[in-house]
Amino acid sequence: MTGTDAVSGFGVYLHWPFCKSKCPYCDFNSHVRESVDQERWRRALLADLDHAAAKSGARRVTSVFFGGGTPSLMPPETVAAALERIDALWGLAPGTEVTLEANPTSAEAGRFAAFAGAGVNRLSLGVQALDDAALKFLGRQHSAGEALAALDLARAAFARISFDLIYARPGQSAAAWQAELDAALALGPEHISLYQLTIEEGTVFHGAWRRGELVMPEEDAAAALFETTAARLTEAGLPAYEISNHARPGGACRHNLTYWRYQDYAGIGPGAHGRLSWDGAKHATRQHRAPEPWLDLVERQGHGWRQVEAIDAGQRLAEMVMMGLRLSDGIARRAFHDELDSDPEALLPAEKLQRLAGEGYLEIDAAGLRATAAGRQRLDALLGYLLA
Ligand SMILES: C[S@@+](CC[C@H](N)C(=O)[O-])C[C@H]1O[C@@H](n2cnc3c(N)ncnc32)[C@H](O)[C@@H]1O
Ligand code: SF4
């Protein structure tokens, strides 16, 4: 497996929806506010945790993830209070992975020790680029030097660190990306997330791209960058365990594995999704997305859920395949049995499985079902065909 055991995980995701500024490429649920009523937000997040625990019943938490937005803007006391409440409600398993996403500005790096003191043991740093001109283009608030300084401070405070880079940027040559990647690897990460820049509807970049002011790399060039990235990372001892995520053995993000292995997680805070089982059924939960209406809703009804529905077997199969084929290890046969009481051959159309295997995109064997490297590179098309 991926250097982590496949023991059933149960994660808690907590969304902090605020950022100092909005990056022009980002369509995450992130908003800029002049001030945030920290006391109200803390109370609401704790109430939302109480509600999720009342629904899920007794579970042991194996991972917590503070995502955003920019959770490194959270008061460390709110992070501490959330972790204490999670422990009181469900119990934190020994060695629970607790990740916080951080932006590498000096102001935020100055609070790393306080986050560690609150119980965070893994930091995911949004470095994005190691080049000042690229950081400016991406609308970031930090320089490459500040990111490196933040990384040093993070190393002193946390046992585990990951950082994100965005590549396949307009005008970025293959040679320039290789050099940036080599510089990133020289920093000795145990985990690194490498995302190809995507143009998301509703972002500033989307408008610029539509007006022809932003020229994205051609599909072939982007595919070539993806392949050289994978090869370089494998050579450096951090093979991809998921499409965009690379780790040394044992360094995979346990929390994200919980999603990809289609295990349960509670989604707390505005816009957060959850997959939570109770009364023998797995449920999809979705929170109200806009921050202030979410806060009002929690204060009125005790939680921010806007939608909750039991997921039928067909939908569970589709979700499990969509998530699991992102992983290099794919989906264990055991997982099909645990979730759907059957084998993948009985659940998925035989002629499609055969065709995808014959064309070198899919493998199915005693261990389970997985997409090959070629399959993972075209995963959307593969899933569109397999699940149609
Ligand atoms: C929730 S965001 C980041 C958290 C943190 N606020 C930050 O910016 O560092 C998670 C990651 O998604 C990536 N990302 C967001 N939008 C993207 C896009 N349009 N294309 C590629 N990567 C993107 C970035 O690398 C980012 O670090
Ligand atoms: S990339 Fe990060 S900092 Fe930028 S707007 Fe999105 S969530 Fe906020």
Coordinates of C-alpha atoms and ligand atoms in Angstrom, one line a residue:
M1 CA 0.0 0.0 0.0
T2 CA 0.9 3.7 0.1
G3 CA 3.3 3.4 3.1
T4 CA 0.3 3.9 5.4
D5 CA -1.8 1.1 6.8
A6 CA -5.3 0.7 5.3
V7 CA -6.9 0.6 8.7
S8 CA -10.3 2.3 8.6
G9 CA -9.9 6.0 9.1
F10 CA -12.3 8.6 10.3
G11 CA -11.4 12.2 9.6
V12 CA -12.7 15.6 10.7
Y13 CA -12.3 18.5 8.1
L14 CA -12.8 22.0 9.4
H15 CA -13.1 24.9 6.9
W16 CA -11.8 28.4 7.7
P17 CA -13.2 30.6 4.9
F18 CA -11.1 33.7 5.2
C19 CA -8.0 35.0 3.4
K20 CA -6.0 38.2 3.4
S21 CA -6.6 38.6 -0.3
K22 CA -8.2 36.6 -3.1
C23 CA -5.7 34.9 -5.4
P24 CA -6.7 35.4 -9.1
Y25 CA -6.7 31.6 -9.9
C26 CA -8.6 30.4 -6.8
D27 CA -12.2 29.3 -6.7
F28 CA -12.1 27.8 -3.2
N29 CA -14.7 29.0 -0.7
S30 CA -12.4 31.8 0.5
H31 CA -13.4 35.4 1.3
V32 CA -11.7 38.6 2.3
R33 CA -13.1 40.4 5.4
E34 CA -12.0 43.4 7.3
S35 CA -12.7 41.8 10.6
V36 CA -14.0 38.5 11.8
D37 CA -15.9 38.1 15.1
Q38 CA -13.5 35.4 16.4
E39 CA -15.7 34.6 19.5
R40 CA -18.8 34.0 17.4
W41 CA -16.8 31.8 14.9
R42 CA -15.3 29.7 17.6
R43 CA -18.7 29.1 19.3
A44 CA -20.3 28.2 15.9
L45 CA -17.5 25.8 14.9
L46 CA -17.8 24.0 18.3
A47 CA -21.5 23.8 18.0
D48 CA -21.2 22.3 14.5
L49 CA -18.7 19.7 15.9
D50 CA -21.3 18.8 18.6
H51 CA -23.9 18.3 16.0
A52 CA -21.8 16.1 13.7
A53 CA -20.8 13.9 16.7
A54 CA -24.4 13.5 17.7
K55 CA -25.1 12.2 14.2
S56 CA -22.1 10.0 13.7
G57 CA -22.2 8.3 17.1
A58 CA -19.1 6.8 18.6
R59 CA -16.1 6.9 16.3
R60 CA -12.4 7.2 16.9
V61 CA -10.8 10.2 15.0
T62 CA -7.7 9.3 13.0
S63 CA -7.1 12.6 11.3
V64 CA -8.1 16.3 11.5
F65 CA -7.5 18.8 8.7
F66 CA -7.9 22.6 9.1
G67 CA -8.3 23.7 5.5
G68 CA -9.4 26.9 3.8
G69 CA -9.3 29.6 2.9
T70 CA -6.4 30.4 5.1
P71 CA -6.6 28.5 8.5
S72 CA -3.2 30.0 9.5
L73 CA -5.2 33.1 10.1
M74 CA -7.2 31.4 12.8
P75 CA -6.5 32.3 16.3
P76 CA -4.4 29.4 17.7
E77 CA -6.9 29.3 20.7
T78 CA -9.7 28.4 18.2
V79 CA -7.6 25.6 16.8
A80 CA -6.9 24.4 20.3
A81 CA -10.5 24.6 21.3
A82 CA -11.6 22.7 18.2
L83 CA -9.1 19.9 18.9
E84 CA -10.1 19.7 22.6
R85 CA -13.8 19.4 21.5
I86 CA -13.0 16.8 18.9
D87 CA -11.2 14.7 21.5
A88 CA -14.0 15.1 24.0
L89 CA -16.7 14.2 21.5
W90 CA -15.1 11.3 19.6
G91 CA -11.6 10.7 21.0
L92 CA -8.4 11.3 19.1
A93 CA -6.6 8.0 18.3
P94 CA -3.0 7.8 19.4
G95 CA -0.8 9.5 16.8
T96 CA -3.7 11.3 15.1
E97 CA -2.5 13.4 12.2
V98 CA -3.5 17.0 12.6
T99 CA -2.8 19.1 9.6
L100 CA -3.2 22.9 9.1
E101 CA -2.9 24.7 5.8
A102 CA -0.7 27.8 6.0
N103 CA 0.3 30.7 3.8
P104 CA 4.0 31.4 4.1
T105 CA 3.9 35.1 5.0
S106 CA 6.2 36.1 7.8
A107 CA 3.2 37.1 10.0
E108 CA 1.7 33.7 9.8
A109 CA 5.0 31.8 10.2
G110 CA 5.4 33.7 13.5
R111 CA 2.4 31.8 14.8
F112 CA 3.6 28.3 13.9
A113 CA 4.8 27.5 17.4
A114 CA 1.4 28.5 18.8
F115 CA -0.3 26.1 16.3
A116 CA 2.0 23.3 17.3
G117 CA 1.2 24.1 21.0
A118 CA -2.5 23.8 20.1
G119 CA -1.9 20.2 18.8
V120 CA -1.2 20.6 15.1
N121 CA 1.5 18.1 14.0
R122 CA 1.6 18.5 10.3
L123 CA 1.8 21.7 8.2
S124 CA 0.8 22.1 4.6
L125 CA 2.4 25.2 3.3
G126 CA 1.1 27.1 0.2
V127 CA 4.5 27.9 -1.4
Q128 CA 3.0 27.8 -5.0
A129 CA 6.3 28.9 -6.7
L130 CA 9.9 29.5 -5.9
D131 CA 10.2 32.4 -8.2
D132 CA 9.2 36.0 -7.3
A133 CA 7.9 37.0 -10.7
A134 CA 5.7 33.9 -10.7
L135 CA 4.5 34.6 -7.2
K136 CA 3.5 38.1 -8.3
F137 CA 1.7 36.7 -11.3
L138 CA -0.2 34.3 -9.0
G139 CA -1.2 37.3 -6.8
R140 CA 0.5 35.9 -3.7
Q141 CA 1.3 38.0 -0.6
H142 CA 4.8 36.4 -0.1
S143 CA 8.1 36.2 -1.8
A144 CA 10.2 33.1 -2.5
G145 CA 12.6 34.1 0.3
E146 CA 9.7 34.5 2.8
A147 CA 8.4 31.0 1.8
L148 CA 11.8 29.5 2.5
A149 CA 12.0 31.3 5.8
A150 CA 8.5 30.0 6.7
L151 CA 9.6 26.5 5.7
D152 CA 12.6 26.7 8.2
L153 CA 10.3 27.9 11.0
A154 CA 7.8 25.1 10.1
R155 CA 10.6 22.5 10.4
A156 CA 11.4 23.7 13.9
A157 CA 7.7 23.5 15.0
F158 CA 6.2 20.5 13.2
A159 CA 7.1 16.8 12.9
R160 CA 5.7 16.7 9.3
I161 CA 5.6 19.2 6.6
S162 CA 4.3 19.4 3.0
F163 CA 4.2 22.2 0.5
D164 CA 2.2 23.0 -2.6
L165 CA 3.5 24.2 -5.9
I166 CA 1.5 25.3 -9.0
Y167 CA 3.0 24.5 -12.4
A168 CA 2.1 24.6 -16.1
R169 CA 1.8 28.3 -15.7
P170 CA 1.5 30.5 -18.8
G171 CA 4.9 31.0 -20.4
Q172 CA 6.7 28.5 -18.0
S173 CA 9.1 26.5 -20.1
A174 CA 9.8 22.8 -19.3
A175 CA 13.4 23.7 -18.4
A176 CA 12.2 26.4 -16.0
W177 CA 9.8 24.0 -14.3
Q178 CA 12.5 21.3 -14.0
A179 CA 14.8 23.8 -12.3
E180 CA 12.1 24.9 -9.9
L181 CA 11.3 21.3 -9.2
D182 CA 14.9 20.5 -8.5
A183 CA 15.1 23.5 -6.1
A184 CA 12.0 22.3 -4.4
L185 CA 13.4 18.8 -4.0
A186 CA 16.7 20.2 -2.6
L187 CA 14.6 21.4 0.3
G188 CA 14.2 17.8 1.3
P189 CA 10.4 17.5 1.6
E190 CA 8.7 14.3 2.9
H191 CA 5.5 15.3 1.0
I192 CA 4.8 17.6 -1.8
S193 CA 1.6 18.5 -3.7
L194 CA 2.2 19.6 -7.3
Y195 CA -0.9 21.1 -9.1
Q196 CA -1.2 22.0 -12.7
L197 CA -2.7 25.5 -12.9
T198 CA -6.4 25.2 -13.9
I199 CA -8.6 28.0 -15.0
E200 CA -11.7 28.0 -12.9
E201 CA -14.9 29.7 -13.8
G202 CA -15.6 32.9 -11.9
T203 CA -11.9 33.7 -11.1
V204 CA -9.9 36.7 -12.3
F205 CA -7.8 34.4 -14.4
H206 CA -10.9 33.0 -16.1
G207 CA -11.8 36.5 -17.3
A208 CA -8.3 37.1 -18.5
W209 CA -8.1 33.8 -20.3
R210 CA -11.4 34.4 -22.1
R211 CA -10.2 37.8 -23.3
G212 CA -7.1 36.0 -24.6
E213 CA -4.8 37.8 -22.2
L214 CA -3.7 34.6 -20.6
V215 CA -2.4 31.8 -22.8
M216 CA -2.4 28.4 -21.2
P217 CA 0.0 25.6 -22.2
E218 CA -1.3 23.3 -24.9
E219 CA -2.7 19.9 -23.7
D220 CA 0.4 18.0 -25.1
A221 CA 2.8 20.4 -23.4
A222 CA 0.9 20.1 -20.1
A223 CA 0.9 16.3 -20.4
A224 CA 4.6 16.2 -21.0
L225 CA 5.2 18.4 -17.9
F226 CA 3.1 16.0 -15.9
E227 CA 5.1 13.0 -17.1
T228 CA 8.5 14.6 -16.5
T229 CA 7.3 15.7 -13.0
A230 CA 6.2 12.1 -12.2
A231 CA 9.6 10.7 -13.4
R232 CA 11.7 13.3 -11.5
L233 CA 9.7 12.7 -8.3
T234 CA 10.0 8.9 -8.5
E235 CA 13.7 9.3 -9.0
A236 CA 14.0 11.5 -6.0
G237 CA 12.2 8.9 -3.8
L238 CA 8.8 10.6 -3.6
P239 CA 6.6 8.7 -6.1
A240 CA 3.1 9.9 -6.7
Y241 CA 0.7 8.1 -4.4
E242 CA -2.2 10.2 -5.9
I243 CA -2.4 12.3 -9.1
S244 CA -0.9 15.5 -7.6
N245 CA 0.5 14.2 -4.3
H246 CA 4.0 12.7 -3.8
A247 CA 5.5 11.4 -0.6
R248 CA 8.4 9.4 0.8
P249 CA 7.4 6.0 2.1
G250 CA 5.2 6.5 5.1
G251 CA 4.7 10.2 4.4
A252 CA 1.3 10.2 2.7
C253 CA -1.4 12.5 4.1
R254 CA -3.5 10.2 6.1
H255 CA -6.5 12.6 6.1
N256 CA -6.6 12.9 2.3
L257 CA -6.3 9.1 2.1
T258 CA -9.5 8.9 4.1
Y259 CA -11.3 10.7 1.3
W260 CA -9.7 8.7 -1.5
R261 CA -10.4 5.4 0.2
Y262 CA -14.0 6.5 0.6
Q263 CA -14.0 6.3 4.4
D264 CA -16.1 8.5 6.6
Y265 CA -15.3 12.1 7.5
A266 CA -17.2 15.0 9.1
G267 CA -17.2 18.3 7.3
I268 CA -17.3 21.3 9.6
G269 CA -17.7 25.0 8.7
P270 CA -19.0 26.9 5.7
G271 CA -19.2 24.9 2.5
A272 CA -17.7 21.7 3.9
H273 CA -18.8 18.4 2.6
G274 CA -19.0 15.3 4.7
R275 CA -19.5 11.5 4.2
L276 CA -21.0 10.2 7.5
S277 CA -22.6 6.9 8.3
W278 CA -25.4 6.4 10.8
D279 CA -28.3 4.0 11.1
G280 CA -26.5 1.6 8.7
A281 CA -26.4 4.2 5.8
K282 CA -23.7 6.4 4.4
H283 CA -24.9 10.1 4.1
A284 CA -23.6 13.0 2.0
T285 CA -23.7 16.2 4.1
R286 CA -23.2 19.7 2.7
Q287 CA -22.9 22.9 4.7
H288 CA -24.2 26.3 3.7
R289 CA -21.5 27.9 1.7
A290 CA -21.5 31.6 2.4
P291 CA -19.7 32.5 5.7
E292 CA -22.1 34.9 7.4
P293 CA -25.3 33.1 6.5
W294 CA -23.6 29.9 7.7
L295 CA -22.8 31.6 11.0
D296 CA -26.4 32.8 11.3
L297 CA -27.7 29.3 10.5
V298 CA -25.6 27.7 13.2
E299 CA -26.8 30.2 15.7
R300 CA -30.4 29.5 14.7
Q301 CA -30.5 25.8 14.3
G302 CA -27.3 24.5 16.0
H303 CA -25.5 23.4 12.9
G304 CA -24.7 24.6 9.3
W305 CA -26.0 21.6 7.3
R306 CA -28.0 22.7 4.3
Q307 CA -28.4 19.3 2.7
V308 CA -28.2 15.7 3.9
E309 CA -29.0 12.6 1.9
A310 CA -28.5 8.9 2.2
I311 CA -26.3 7.6 -0.7
D312 CA -27.6 4.6 -2.6
A313 CA -25.4 1.7 -3.7
G314 CA -25.0 3.0 -7.3
Q315 CA -23.9 6.4 -6.1
R316 CA -21.5 4.8 -3.5
L317 CA -19.9 2.7 -6.3
A318 CA -19.5 5.8 -8.5
E319 CA -18.0 7.9 -5.7
M320 CA -15.7 5.1 -4.5
V321 CA -14.3 4.5 -8.0
M322 CA -13.9 8.3 -8.7
M323 CA -12.0 8.8 -5.5
G324 CA -10.1 5.5 -5.4
L325 CA -8.7 5.5 -9.0
R326 CA -6.9 8.8 -8.1
L327 CA -4.6 6.7 -5.9
S328 CA -1.6 4.8 -7.4
D329 CA -2.6 1.8 -5.3
G330 CA -6.2 2.0 -6.6
I331 CA -9.0 0.4 -4.7
A332 CA -8.4 -2.7 -2.6
R333 CA -10.8 -5.7 -3.3
R334 CA -11.5 -5.7 0.4
A335 CA -12.9 -2.1 0.2
F336 CA -15.4 -3.1 -2.5
H337 CA -16.6 -5.8 -0.1
D338 CA -16.7 -3.6 2.9
E339 CA -18.7 -0.9 1.1
L340 CA -20.8 -2.9 -1.4
D341 CA -20.5 -6.5 -0.4
S342 CA -19.2 -7.6 -3.8
D343 CA -16.2 -7.8 -6.2
P344 CA -15.4 -5.0 -8.7
E345 CA -16.0 -7.4 -11.6
A346 CA -19.5 -8.0 -10.5
L347 CA -20.2 -4.3 -9.9
L348 CA -18.7 -2.7 -13.0
P349 CA -19.5 -3.5 -16.7
A350 CA -17.2 -6.4 -17.9
E351 CA -16.7 -5.1 -21.5
K352 CA -15.6 -1.7 -20.3
L353 CA -13.2 -3.1 -17.7
Q354 CA -11.8 -5.4 -20.4
R355 CA -11.4 -2.6 -22.9
L356 CA -9.7 -0.2 -20.5
A357 CA -7.4 -3.0 -19.3
G358 CA -6.6 -4.0 -22.9
E359 CA -5.7 -0.4 -23.8
G360 CA -3.4 -0.1 -20.8
Y361 CA -5.4 2.3 -18.7
L362 CA -6.7 0.0 -15.9
E363 CA -5.5 -3.1 -14.0
I364 CA -7.6 -5.5 -12.1
D365 CA -6.2 -8.4 -10.1
A366 CA -6.3 -10.2 -6.8
A367 CA -5.3 -7.0 -4.9
G368 CA -8.0 -4.9 -6.5
L369 CA -8.7 -2.3 -9.2
R370 CA -6.3 0.5 -10.2
A371 CA -5.6 3.0 -13.0
T372 CA -2.2 2.8 -14.6
A373 CA -0.1 5.9 -14.8
A374 CA -1.6 6.5 -18.4
G375 CA -5.1 6.0 -16.9
R376 CA -4.5 8.4 -14.1
Q377 CA -3.4 11.1 -16.6
R378 CA -6.7 10.8 -18.4
L379 CA -8.8 10.0 -15.4
D380 CA -11.8 12.2 -16.2
A381 CA -12.2 10.5 -19.6
L382 CA -11.6 7.1 -18.1
L383 CA -14.3 7.7 -15.4
G384 CA -16.7 9.2 -17.9
Y385 CA -16.5 6.0 -19.9
L386 CA -16.5 3.5 -17.1
L387 CA -19.3 5.0 -15.0
A388 CA -21.6 6.2 -17.9
Ligands
LIG1 C1 -7.2 25.7 -0.3 S1 -5.8 26.1 -1.3 C2 -4.5 26.7 -0.2 C3 -4.5 27.0 1.1 C4 -3.7 28.3 1.4 N1 -4.7 29.3 1.5 C5 -2.8 28.8 0.3 O1 -3.2 29.5 -0.6 O2 -1.6 28.4 0.4 C6 -5.1 24.5 -1.6 C7 -4.1 24.5 -2.8 O3 -4.8 24.4 -4.0 C8 -4.0 24.8 -5.0 N2 -4.9 25.5 -6.0 C9 -5.9 26.4 -5.7 N3 -6.5 26.8 -6.9 C10 -5.7 26.3 -7.9 C11 -5.8 26.3 -9.3 N4 -6.7 27.1 -10.0 N5 -4.9 25.6 -10.1 C12 -4.0 24.9 -9.5 N6 -3.9 24.8 -8.1 C13 -4.7 25.4 -7.4 C14 -2.9 25.7 -4.5 O4 -1.7 25.1 -4.6 C15 -3.3 25.7 -3.0 O5 -2.2 25.7 -2.2
SF4_2 S1 -5.2 30.1 -2.9 FE1 -5.3 30.2 -0.7 S2 -4.8 32.3 -0.1 FE2 -5.3 32.3 -2.2 S3 -7.5 32.8 -2.2 FE3 -7.3 30.6 -2.4 S4 -7.5 29.8 -0.3 FE4 -7.0 32.1 -0.2

